[in-house]
Short mmCIF file of C-alpha atoms in Angstrom, two decimals:
data_model
loop_
_atom_site.label_atom_id
_atom_site.label_comp_id
_atom_site.label_asym_id
_atom_site.label_seq_id
_atom_site.Cartn_x
_atom_site.Cartn_y
_atom_site.Cartn_z
CA UNK V 247 45.83 -1.88 34.50
CA UNK V 248 45.20 -3.69 31.22
CA UNK V 249 43.93 -2.10 28.00
CA UNK V 250 42.09 -4.43 25.59
CA UNK V 251 41.52 -3.11 22.09
CA UNK V 252 38.33 -3.76 20.14
CA UNK V 253 35.96 -2.04 17.78
CA UNK V 254 33.26 0.40 18.79
CA UNK V 255 29.73 -0.09 17.46
CA UNK V 256 28.27 2.65 19.66
CA UNK V 257 30.12 5.51 21.30
CA UNK V 258 30.01 6.58 24.93
CA UNK V 259 31.81 5.93 28.20
CA UNK V 260 30.84 3.39 30.86
CA UNK V 261 32.55 2.95 34.24
CA UNK V 262 31.68 -0.02 36.44
CA UNK V 263 32.32 -3.63 37.31
CA UNK V 264 32.53 -6.37 34.70
CA UNK V 265 29.97 -9.13 34.62
CA UNK V 266 31.21 -11.97 32.40
CA UNK V 267 28.06 -13.58 31.08
CA UNK V 268 28.14 -17.33 31.60
CA UNK V 269 25.89 -18.47 28.81
CA UNK V 270 24.29 -21.83 29.48
CA UNK V 271 25.81 -24.58 27.38
CA UNK V 272 23.29 -27.14 26.25
CA UNK V 273 25.44 -30.06 25.11
CA UNK V 274 23.58 -31.97 22.45
CA UNK V 275 24.14 -35.70 22.21
CA UNK V 276 23.27 -37.90 19.25
CA UNK V 277 20.78 -40.48 20.50
CA UNK V 278 19.27 -43.22 18.36
CA UNK V 279 15.48 -43.40 18.65
CA UNK V 280 12.71 -45.62 17.34
CA UNK V 281 9.66 -43.36 17.41
CA UNK V 282 10.51 -40.67 14.85
CA UNK V 283 6.99 -39.25 14.86
CA UNK V 284 7.27 -38.57 18.58
CA UNK V 285 10.47 -36.57 18.01
CA UNK V 286 8.89 -34.65 15.13
CA UNK V 287 5.97 -33.80 17.40
CA UNK V 288 8.40 -32.59 20.07
CA UNK V 289 9.97 -30.25 17.50
CA UNK V 290 6.54 -28.93 16.51
CA UNK V 291 5.60 -28.23 20.12
CA UNK V 292 8.96 -26.60 20.85
CA UNK V 293 8.59 -24.47 17.73
CA UNK V 294 5.17 -23.21 18.83
CA UNK V 295 6.53 -22.34 22.27
CA UNK V 296 9.50 -20.55 20.72
CA UNK V 297 7.23 -18.50 18.45
CA UNK V 298 5.17 -17.54 21.52
CA UNK V 299 8.33 -16.48 23.41
CA UNK V 300 9.45 -14.38 20.45
CA UNK V 301 6.04 -12.70 20.34
CA UNK V 302 6.52 -11.60 23.96
CA UNK V 303 10.04 -10.41 23.19
CA UNK V 304 8.70 -8.41 20.24
CA UNK V 305 6.21 -6.61 22.51
CA UNK V 306 8.95 -5.88 25.08
CA UNK V 307 11.35 -4.58 22.44
CA UNK V 308 8.59 -2.49 20.86
CA UNK V 309 8.08 -0.68 24.17
CA UNK V 310 11.80 -0.21 24.82
CA UNK V 311 13.46 0.37 21.46
CA UNK V 312 10.70 0.98 18.91
CA UNK V 313 9.53 -0.87 15.82
CA UNK V 314 12.84 -0.97 13.93
CA UNK V 315 14.62 -2.52 16.92
CA UNK V 316 11.81 -4.99 17.58
CA UNK V 317 11.52 -6.15 13.97
CA UNK V 318 14.22 -8.82 14.40
CA UNK V 319 11.88 -10.87 16.59
CA UNK V 320 9.27 -10.91 13.84
CA UNK V 321 12.05 -12.08 11.50
CA UNK V 322 12.98 -14.85 13.96
CA UNK V 323 9.36 -15.97 14.12
CA UNK V 324 9.30 -16.12 10.33
CA UNK V 325 12.56 -18.11 10.25
CA UNK V 326 11.17 -20.62 12.76
CA UNK V 327 8.21 -21.17 10.46
CA UNK V 328 10.40 -21.54 7.37
CA UNK V 329 9.57 -24.87 5.74
CA UNK V 330 13.11 -25.44 4.43
CA UNK V 331 14.45 -25.13 7.97
CA UNK V 332 11.75 -27.38 9.47
CA UNK V 333 12.00 -29.92 6.63
CA UNK V 334 15.71 -30.25 7.30
CA UNK V 335 15.08 -31.04 10.99
CA UNK V 336 12.32 -33.54 10.17
CA UNK V 337 14.42 -35.17 7.46
CA UNK V 338 17.39 -35.71 9.79
CA UNK V 339 15.10 -37.24 12.43
CA UNK V 340 13.49 -39.62 9.92
CA UNK V 341 16.54 -40.66 7.90
CA UNK V 342 19.05 -40.94 10.75
CA UNK V 343 16.52 -41.97 13.44
CA UNK V 344 17.99 -39.49 15.92
CA UNK V 345 16.65 -37.29 18.71
CA UNK V 346 15.11 -33.87 18.04
CA UNK V 347 17.88 -31.94 19.84
CA UNK V 348 20.56 -33.43 17.59
CA UNK V 349 18.49 -32.81 14.43
CA UNK V 350 18.07 -29.12 15.34
CA UNK V 351 21.79 -28.74 16.13
CA UNK V 352 22.76 -30.41 12.83
CA UNK V 353 20.39 -28.17 10.88
CA UNK V 354 21.81 -25.15 12.69
CA UNK V 355 25.35 -26.11 11.64
CA UNK V 356 24.33 -26.70 8.01
CA UNK V 357 22.29 -23.51 7.59
CA UNK V 358 24.74 -21.30 9.50
CA UNK V 359 27.62 -22.59 7.36
CA UNK V 360 25.61 -21.84 4.22
CA UNK V 361 25.04 -18.21 5.30
CA UNK V 362 28.63 -17.74 6.50
CA UNK V 363 29.94 -18.71 3.05
CA UNK V 364 27.93 -16.01 1.26
CA UNK V 365 29.80 -13.05 -0.21
CA UNK V 366 27.39 -10.44 1.12
CA UNK V 367 28.26 -9.33 4.68
CA UNK V 368 24.64 -8.67 5.59
CA UNK V 369 23.70 -12.23 4.63
CA UNK V 370 26.73 -13.63 6.49
CA UNK V 371 25.47 -11.87 9.61
CA UNK V 372 22.21 -13.85 9.32
CA UNK V 373 24.10 -16.95 10.42
CA UNK V 374 23.80 -15.53 13.95
CA UNK V 375 20.00 -15.48 13.56
CA UNK V 376 19.97 -19.17 12.60
CA UNK V 377 22.04 -19.97 15.69
CA UNK V 378 19.74 -17.87 17.87
CA UNK V 379 16.50 -19.57 16.81
CA UNK V 380 18.11 -23.03 16.89
CA UNK V 381 19.51 -22.50 20.38
CA UNK V 382 16.07 -21.36 21.52
CA UNK V 383 14.54 -24.59 20.19
CA UNK V 384 17.25 -26.70 21.84
CA UNK V 385 16.75 -24.94 25.19
CA UNK V 386 13.04 -25.68 25.06
CA UNK V 387 13.62 -29.29 24.01
CA UNK V 388 16.02 -29.66 26.95
CA UNK V 389 13.37 -28.40 29.34
CA UNK V 390 14.78 -24.92 29.93
CA UNK V 391 12.62 -21.80 29.85
CA UNK V 392 13.77 -18.25 29.07
CA UNK V 393 17.36 -17.22 29.75
CA UNK V 394 18.01 -15.54 33.10
CA UNK V 395 19.76 -12.30 32.29
CA UNK V 396 19.24 -10.49 35.59
CA UNK V 397 22.10 -8.54 37.20
CA UNK V 398 22.09 -7.18 40.74
CA UNK V 399 23.80 -3.86 39.98
CA UNK V 400 24.65 -1.81 36.90
CA UNK V 401 27.52 -3.62 35.14
CA UNK V 402 29.55 -3.78 31.96
CA UNK V 403 28.27 -6.99 30.37
CA UNK V 404 31.05 -9.03 28.79
CA UNK V 405 30.23 -12.10 26.68
CA UNK V 406 31.46 -14.31 23.86
CA UNK V 407 28.58 -12.96 21.79
CA UNK V 408 25.08 -11.67 22.45
CA UNK V 409 21.99 -12.67 20.54
CA UNK V 410 19.22 -10.11 19.99
CA UNK V 411 17.05 -12.18 22.36
CA UNK V 412 19.61 -11.95 25.16
CA UNK V 413 20.12 -8.23 24.58
CA UNK V 414 16.44 -7.34 24.77
CA UNK V 415 15.78 -9.51 27.84
CA UNK V 416 18.34 -7.65 29.90
CA UNK V 417 17.20 -5.06 32.42
CA UNK V 418 18.56 -1.97 30.67
CA UNK V 419 18.82 -0.05 33.95
CA UNK V 420 21.41 -2.63 35.05
CA UNK V 421 23.56 -2.51 31.87
CA UNK V 422 26.29 0.10 31.48
CA UNK V 423 27.84 -1.30 28.28
CA UNK V 424 28.09 -4.37 26.05
CA UNK V 425 31.49 -5.91 25.30
CA UNK V 426 31.78 -9.06 23.16
CA UNK V 427 34.54 -11.16 21.64
CA UNK V 428 32.52 -11.86 18.50
CA UNK V 429 29.92 -9.93 16.54
CA UNK V 430 29.91 -7.40 13.72
CA UNK V 431 28.90 -3.80 13.18
CA UNK V 432 26.00 -5.04 11.05
CA UNK V 433 24.60 -7.52 13.58
CA UNK V 434 21.15 -6.95 15.01
CA UNK V 435 22.67 -6.80 18.49
CA UNK V 436 24.88 -3.88 17.42
CA UNK V 437 21.85 -2.16 15.92
CA UNK V 438 19.85 -2.72 19.11
CA UNK V 439 22.72 -1.38 21.24
CA UNK V 440 22.82 1.81 19.21
CA UNK V 441 19.05 2.13 19.40
CA UNK V 442 19.10 1.67 23.18
CA UNK V 443 21.88 4.24 23.52
CA UNK V 444 24.20 1.76 25.29
CA UNK V 445 27.98 1.90 24.62
CA UNK V 446 29.07 -1.27 22.83
CA UNK V 447 32.38 -2.85 21.81
CA UNK V 448 33.06 -5.94 19.71
CA UNK V 449 36.19 -7.97 18.87
CA UNK V 450 37.55 -7.64 22.43
CA UNK V 451 39.75 -10.58 23.55
CA UNK V 452 38.71 -10.76 27.21
CA UNK V 453 39.50 -13.33 29.90
CA UNK V 454 37.02 -15.17 32.14
CA UNK V 455 38.83 -14.15 35.34
CA UNK V 456 37.86 -10.52 34.72
CA UNK V 457 34.46 -11.11 36.32
CA UNK V 458 33.81 -8.55 39.05
CA UNK V 459 36.78 -6.35 38.18
CA UNK V 460 36.41 -2.59 37.76
CA UNK V 461 36.66 -1.40 34.14
CA UNK V 462 36.11 1.45 31.73
CA UNK V 463 34.44 0.81 28.36
CA UNK V 464 35.58 3.58 26.02
CA UNK V 465 33.20 3.57 23.07
CA UNK V 466 35.05 6.41 21.39
CA UNK V 467 38.51 4.79 21.27
CA UNK V 468 37.08 1.26 21.09
CA UNK V 469 38.85 -0.23 24.11
CA UNK V 470 38.14 -1.86 27.47
CA UNK V 471 40.37 -0.74 30.34
CA UNK V 472 40.48 -3.40 33.07
CA UNK V 473 41.57 -2.53 36.64
CA UNK V 474 42.06 1.17 35.81
CA UNK V 475 44.11 3.16 38.32
CA UNK V 476 42.59 6.08 40.23
CA UNK V 477 44.00 8.62 37.80
CA UNK V 478 42.39 6.86 34.82
CA UNK V 479 39.02 6.57 36.57
CA UNK V 480 39.17 10.26 37.50
CA UNK V 481 39.99 11.16 33.89
CA UNK V 482 37.03 9.20 32.53
CA UNK V 483 34.63 10.52 35.17
CA UNK V 484 35.62 14.02 34.08
CA UNK V 485 34.97 13.06 30.44
CA UNK V 486 31.54 11.71 31.42
CA UNK V 487 30.74 14.92 33.28
CA UNK V 488 31.84 16.96 30.26
CA UNK V 489 29.58 14.93 27.97
CA UNK V 490 26.60 15.45 30.27
CA UNK V 491 27.35 19.18 30.49
CA UNK V 492 27.67 19.40 26.70
CA UNK V 493 24.30 17.70 26.22
CA UNK V 494 22.67 20.09 28.69
CA UNK V 495 24.23 23.14 27.02
CA UNK V 496 23.12 21.92 23.60
CA UNK V 497 19.51 21.85 24.79
CA UNK V 498 19.71 25.64 24.94
CA UNK V 499 19.96 25.63 21.14
CA UNK V 500 16.47 24.20 20.74
CA UNK V 501 14.22 26.62 18.94
CA UNK V 502 17.13 28.66 17.61
CA UNK V 503 17.89 29.10 13.93
CA UNK V 504 20.60 27.08 12.22
CA UNK V 505 22.50 30.00 10.75
CA UNK V 506 25.96 31.52 10.85
CA UNK V 507 26.70 34.77 12.69
CA UNK V 508 26.41 36.58 9.35
CA UNK V 509 22.88 35.23 8.90
CA UNK V 510 23.57 32.47 6.36
CA UNK V 511 20.84 29.85 6.88
CA UNK V 512 21.38 26.08 6.58
CA UNK V 513 18.45 23.66 6.64
CA UNK V 514 19.26 21.09 9.30
CA UNK V 515 17.17 17.94 8.89
CA UNK V 516 17.16 14.42 10.36
CA UNK V 517 17.46 10.91 8.91
CA UNK V 518 14.85 8.32 9.94
CA UNK V 519 13.99 4.69 9.21
CA UNK V 520 10.35 4.45 10.31
CA UNK V 521 7.47 6.53 11.75
CA UNK V 522 8.45 5.80 15.37
CA UNK V 523 11.72 7.72 14.82
CA UNK V 524 9.81 11.00 14.49
CA UNK V 525 9.70 11.35 18.29
CA UNK V 526 13.50 11.67 18.38
CA UNK V 527 13.42 14.08 15.44
CA UNK V 528 11.07 16.42 17.31
CA UNK V 529 12.85 15.97 20.65
CA UNK V 530 16.13 17.08 19.06
CA UNK V 531 14.49 20.03 17.26
CA UNK V 532 15.26 19.02 13.67
CA UNK V 533 13.88 21.44 11.10
CA UNK V 534 12.58 18.64 8.94
CA UNK V 535 13.34 15.13 7.71
CA UNK V 536 15.93 15.00 4.95
CA UNK V 537 15.91 11.23 4.51
CA UNK V 538 13.13 8.78 5.32
CA UNK V 539 14.57 5.40 4.34
CA UNK V 540 11.36 3.86 3.06
CA UNK V 541 12.96 0.44 2.53
CA UNK V 542 12.60 -0.26 6.25
CA UNK V 543 8.85 -0.52 5.71
CA UNK V 544 9.63 -3.39 3.31
CA UNK V 545 12.35 -4.93 5.52
CA UNK V 546 9.93 -5.19 8.46
CA UNK V 547 7.28 -7.03 6.42
CA UNK V 548 6.94 -10.68 5.44
CA UNK V 549 5.41 -9.71 2.09
CA UNK V 550 5.15 -6.64 -0.12
CA UNK V 551 3.58 -3.79 1.88
CA UNK V 552 0.30 -2.70 0.33
CA UNK V 553 -0.41 0.79 -0.97
CA UNK V 554 -2.62 1.42 2.06
CA UNK V 555 0.06 0.27 4.55
CA UNK V 556 2.62 2.55 2.95
CA UNK V 557 0.17 5.46 2.71
CA UNK V 558 -0.60 5.24 6.44
CA UNK V 559 3.13 5.21 7.32
CA UNK V 560 3.94 8.21 5.11
CA UNK V 561 0.83 10.09 6.21
CA UNK V 562 1.69 9.56 9.90
CA UNK V 563 5.19 11.00 9.46
CA UNK V 564 4.04 13.95 7.36
CA UNK V 565 1.23 14.83 9.77
CA UNK V 566 3.47 14.53 12.84
CA UNK V 567 6.00 16.88 11.27
CA UNK V 568 3.23 19.50 11.02
CA UNK V 569 4.29 21.35 7.89
CA UNK V 570 8.04 20.80 8.19
CA UNK V 571 9.69 19.29 5.13
CA UNK V 572 9.71 15.48 4.88
CA UNK V 573 11.86 13.98 2.11
CA UNK V 574 11.08 10.32 1.47
CA UNK V 575 13.54 8.23 -0.50
CA UNK V 576 11.92 5.62 -2.71
CA UNK V 577 12.74 1.96 -2.17
CA UNK V 578 16.50 1.37 -1.87
CA UNK V 579 17.13 -2.37 -1.53
CA UNK V 580 19.90 -4.58 -2.84
CA UNK V 581 23.58 -4.62 -1.82
CA UNK V 582 23.57 -4.99 2.00
CA UNK V 583 19.77 -4.71 2.26
CA UNK V 584 18.25 -7.94 0.97
CA UNK V 585 14.57 -8.86 1.30
CA UNK V 586 13.68 -12.54 0.95
CA UNK V 587 10.27 -12.15 -0.68
CA UNK V 588 11.77 -10.07 -3.51
CA UNK V 589 13.57 -13.24 -4.66
CA UNK V 590 16.56 -11.32 -6.02
CA UNK V 591 19.13 -13.25 -8.03
CA UNK V 592 22.44 -13.89 -6.32
CA UNK V 593 25.08 -11.44 -7.57
CA UNK V 594 28.86 -11.60 -7.45
CA UNK V 595 29.04 -7.90 -6.56
CA UNK V 596 25.68 -6.76 -5.16
CA UNK V 597 26.92 -3.23 -4.38
CA UNK V 598 27.30 -2.79 -8.13
CA UNK V 599 24.24 -4.84 -9.03
CA UNK V 600 20.48 -4.60 -9.16
CA UNK V 601 19.62 -2.16 -6.37
CA UNK V 602 17.65 0.99 -5.57
CA UNK V 603 16.12 2.71 -8.62
CA UNK V 604 17.24 -0.18 -10.83
CA UNK V 605 14.91 -2.52 -8.93
CA UNK V 606 12.07 0.01 -9.15
CA UNK V 607 12.42 0.51 -12.89
CA UNK V 608 12.81 -3.23 -13.43
CA UNK V 609 9.65 -3.92 -11.38
CA UNK V 610 7.41 -0.94 -12.14
CA UNK V 611 4.38 -2.49 -10.40
CA UNK V 612 6.22 -2.21 -7.04
CA UNK V 613 7.37 1.32 -7.90
CA UNK V 614 3.87 2.45 -8.91
CA UNK V 615 2.38 1.17 -5.65
CA UNK V 616 4.88 3.20 -3.64
CA UNK V 617 4.42 6.31 -5.78
CA UNK V 618 0.63 6.15 -5.39
CA UNK V 619 1.04 5.96 -1.61
CA UNK V 620 3.50 8.87 -1.61
CA UNK V 621 1.35 11.15 -3.75
CA UNK V 622 -1.74 10.34 -1.67
CA UNK V 623 0.19 11.28 1.50
CA UNK V 624 1.44 14.54 -0.05
CA UNK V 625 -1.79 16.43 0.77
CA UNK V 626 -1.21 15.98 4.51
CA UNK V 627 1.92 18.12 4.76
CA UNK V 628 5.19 19.20 3.14
CA UNK V 629 6.32 16.02 1.41
CA UNK V 630 9.09 15.64 -1.19
CA UNK V 631 10.34 12.54 -3.01
CA UNK V 632 13.87 11.63 -3.96
CA UNK V 633 15.13 8.79 -6.12
CA UNK V 634 18.35 6.87 -5.24
CA UNK V 635 21.28 5.54 -7.25
CA UNK V 636 20.77 7.64 -10.39
CA UNK V 637 23.43 7.36 -13.10
CA UNK V 638 21.77 8.78 -16.22
CA UNK V 639 19.29 11.23 -17.74
CA UNK V 640 17.46 8.26 -19.23
CA UNK V 641 16.61 6.99 -15.74
CA UNK V 642 15.22 10.38 -14.73
CA UNK V 643 13.08 10.45 -17.87
CA UNK V 644 11.75 6.93 -17.20
CA UNK V 645 10.90 7.95 -13.63
CA UNK V 646 9.07 11.03 -14.91
CA UNK V 647 7.01 8.91 -17.33
CA UNK V 648 5.92 6.57 -14.54
CA UNK V 649 5.21 9.48 -12.19
CA UNK V 650 3.05 11.24 -14.78
CA UNK V 651 1.17 8.00 -15.40
CA UNK V 652 0.51 7.59 -11.66
CA UNK V 653 -0.65 11.22 -11.34
CA UNK V 654 -3.01 10.74 -14.28
CA UNK V 655 -4.37 7.57 -12.69
CA UNK V 656 -4.99 9.32 -9.34
CA UNK V 657 -6.67 12.24 -11.12
CA UNK V 658 -9.05 9.90 -12.96
CA UNK V 659 -9.89 8.18 -9.66
CA UNK V 660 -10.59 11.52 -8.00
CA UNK V 661 -7.83 11.04 -5.41
CA UNK V 662 -6.24 14.34 -4.31
CA UNK V 663 -2.47 14.95 -4.32
CA UNK V 664 -0.07 17.88 -4.39
CA UNK V 665 0.73 18.73 -7.97
CA UNK V 666 3.71 20.93 -7.04
CA UNK V 667 5.51 18.36 -4.88
CA UNK V 668 9.32 18.62 -5.04
CA UNK V 669 11.11 15.70 -6.67
CA UNK V 670 14.86 15.27 -6.41
CA UNK V 671 17.56 12.69 -6.86
CA UNK V 672 20.41 11.30 -4.80
CA UNK V 673 23.89 11.94 -6.10
CA UNK V 674 25.87 8.91 -4.96
CA UNK V 675 27.73 7.75 -8.06
CA UNK V 676 30.63 9.42 -9.93
CA UNK V 677 28.48 9.20 -13.06
CA UNK V 678 25.78 11.38 -11.48
CA UNK V 679 28.42 13.86 -10.31
CA UNK V 680 29.94 14.21 -13.77
CA UNK V 681 26.58 14.93 -15.42
CA UNK V 682 25.13 16.87 -12.48
CA UNK V 683 24.99 19.99 -14.69
CA UNK V 684 22.56 18.14 -16.98
CA UNK V 685 20.63 16.44 -14.16
CA UNK V 686 20.11 19.78 -12.41
CA UNK V 687 17.92 20.90 -15.31
CA UNK V 688 15.56 17.97 -14.75
CA UNK V 689 14.97 17.87 -10.96
CA UNK V 690 14.09 20.13 -8.03
CA UNK V 691 17.02 19.27 -5.73
CA UNK V 692 20.09 17.12 -5.14
CA UNK V 693 20.82 15.10 -2.01
CA UNK V 694 24.38 13.77 -1.89
CA UNK V 695 24.71 10.27 -0.45
CA UNK V 696 28.30 10.47 0.73
CA UNK V 697 28.51 6.86 1.97
CA UNK V 698 28.06 5.31 -1.47
CA UNK V 699 29.74 8.22 -3.26
CA UNK V 700 32.90 7.55 -1.23
CA UNK V 701 32.62 3.82 -1.87
CA UNK V 702 32.27 4.13 -5.62
CA UNK V 703 34.78 6.97 -6.01
CA UNK V 704 37.53 5.16 -4.11
CA UNK V 705 36.60 1.67 -5.41
CA UNK V 706 36.32 0.42 -1.82
CA UNK V 707 33.63 -1.91 -0.50
CA UNK V 708 32.48 -0.02 2.60
CA UNK V 709 31.28 -3.32 4.15
CA UNK V 710 34.82 -4.75 4.03
CA UNK V 711 36.43 -4.27 7.45
CA UNK V 712 39.89 -4.97 6.01
CA UNK V 713 39.63 -1.77 3.99
CA UNK V 714 38.44 0.49 6.82
CA UNK V 715 41.75 2.36 6.80
CA UNK V 716 41.31 3.23 3.10
CA UNK V 717 37.66 4.28 3.29
CA UNK V 718 38.10 8.05 3.55
CA UNK V 719 35.13 10.41 3.00
CA UNK V 720 37.60 13.29 3.45
CA UNK V 721 39.53 12.19 0.34
CA UNK V 722 40.16 15.15 -1.93
CA UNK V 723 38.45 13.37 -4.84
CA UNK V 724 35.24 13.01 -2.81
CA UNK V 725 35.36 16.64 -1.64
CA UNK V 726 35.91 17.90 -5.19
CA UNK V 727 32.87 15.92 -6.33
CA UNK V 728 30.72 17.41 -3.56
CA UNK V 729 31.85 20.91 -4.54
CA UNK V 730 31.08 20.23 -8.21
CA UNK V 731 27.56 19.00 -7.39
CA UNK V 732 26.79 22.07 -5.27
CA UNK V 733 28.05 24.45 -7.94
CA UNK V 734 26.08 22.76 -10.72
CA UNK V 735 22.93 22.75 -8.59
CA UNK V 736 23.19 26.47 -7.88
CA UNK V 737 23.82 27.31 -11.53
CA UNK V 738 20.37 25.87 -12.30
CA UNK V 739 18.71 27.45 -9.26
CA UNK V 740 18.12 24.27 -7.26
CA UNK V 741 19.34 23.38 -3.76
CA UNK V 742 21.86 20.70 -2.77
CA UNK V 743 22.10 18.81 0.50
CA UNK V 744 23.95 15.90 2.10
CA UNK V 745 22.21 12.95 3.77
CA UNK V 746 25.21 10.64 4.21
CA UNK V 747 27.38 10.18 7.30
CA UNK V 748 29.65 13.04 6.23
CA UNK V 749 26.81 15.45 7.00
CA UNK V 750 27.16 14.58 10.70
CA UNK V 751 30.97 14.77 10.67
CA UNK V 752 31.53 17.86 12.81
CA UNK V 753 35.13 18.08 11.58
CA UNK V 754 33.69 18.82 8.13
CA UNK V 755 30.73 21.07 8.99
CA UNK V 756 32.54 24.38 8.38
CA UNK V 757 34.04 23.15 5.09
CA UNK V 758 30.66 21.97 3.79
CA UNK V 759 28.99 25.28 4.68
CA UNK V 760 31.83 27.16 2.99
CA UNK V 761 31.33 25.01 -0.13
CA UNK V 762 27.77 26.36 -0.26
CA UNK V 763 25.77 23.35 0.96
CA UNK V 764 22.12 24.29 1.53
CA UNK V 765 21.00 21.37 3.70
CA UNK V 766 22.46 18.77 6.04
CA UNK V 767 20.48 15.69 7.09
CA UNK V 768 21.94 13.80 10.05
CA UNK V 769 20.94 11.36 12.80
CA UNK V 770 18.65 13.00 15.36
CA UNK V 771 21.30 12.94 18.07
CA UNK V 772 23.63 15.06 15.90
CA UNK V 773 21.17 17.90 15.20
CA UNK V 774 22.20 20.12 18.10
CA UNK V 775 25.99 19.47 17.87
CA UNK V 776 25.94 20.44 14.18
CA UNK V 777 23.73 23.47 14.88
CA UNK V 778 26.21 24.66 17.51
CA UNK V 779 29.10 24.63 15.02
CA UNK V 780 27.11 26.46 12.33
CA UNK V 781 25.94 29.15 14.78
CA UNK V 782 29.56 29.77 15.82
CA UNK V 783 30.68 30.35 12.20
CA UNK V 784 31.17 33.89 10.91
#
């Protein structure tokens, strides 16, 4: 029995045989050519075929994992049509008089290296996208069609790395888990794995001769156990059975109130990224939506979403929630969420730079468009707005001025909206915590973003894997700040909630309730586990 350590990007347990994925290696040779126009034409034809393939992959992913999971294939289509990328290929063909395959491979190396050298981890992860689209072009130029990812029985797929294309093309009924040597928690493949509810491990140093061997992928401990003995297999089968039993028992909590035995009620809401996530919210019996990350509407577009596009998205969510509260966070981009068409300046420390409300106040025309869409959608249900990354009273006052201007504009146009709509702010900076007594006088509620609050309080970049052992949302300084925010909110008669990862930390549920938290907003899958703990409290 051999235990290989790695890093979990999605929890769960898988037991089965290993299938080491032998990814086809298209060796690219540098060949001198005379007819450069012929090679350029070959690239153009290959590009069109690749875009067509990606369109089919988008439709398949849309059916299987929803819009947010499928969006990467739209991004890949856009990257294939990028003129800088194509110009580089054409330039290499013309200046070096070389074959198309070599020109694509050279461009891949140059662009991937450029992304890998960037400071921002999200942008570094885009190097994998460049490699994916380039490899697709090279496969087509070499005369190969789509990759064959079929497996004959359910297996634990082990590979050097997995591109989003390869992940989506797999028959999900035949995949028990993903295990890769490379990859990152922020890669699209990791995101897809979580969306598809498949256990996944990265940074596992496997060996090729493991193919066909029995193994256990432990997504909780982040390890792959190869050739487990009977006792180990029995132990993990029992753990699997316990997990299934727990999930079944939790279903009995659907329709029941989220309150302690003494009758203290907590609002238990869900976090979502796009309208398609509402199905999971309803299936898991969330009492509302505490965080709709509206930036995903922007991330999935090739240009600024129009007022009408945003209105339809917000309206759909509000209507589907049928009167339950829906809290929509205004645009929160910057830091690890970059959008090309915003043309943001490169920053040495983007986590501390122009992001979230700072972008909105710096570009009020974008902010006004979103606010108009939000207020228009407000008449279709119970909608609230919250503003991220607040550090001062001045920001709140500027927001109020813009909001009042938008409301006046809608009134003059005869467009209906809810005049009593709740408006709150996210508390995710130490500055906001320290003046939360003053901020509480100006807003209707607080929502504590514990991910960024922990990052800024402890001066730790939460994207830096080397500092994982220091990133501690249970740190006493963070907990004292949460307590202070709740107390200051209640003094002014407003409610306070948590929408960060700490809200779903079941080790902290009792402590947060005892602090006086009014609302917890968590991923849909954590609704029932958190409800269970609250209902068992005195």
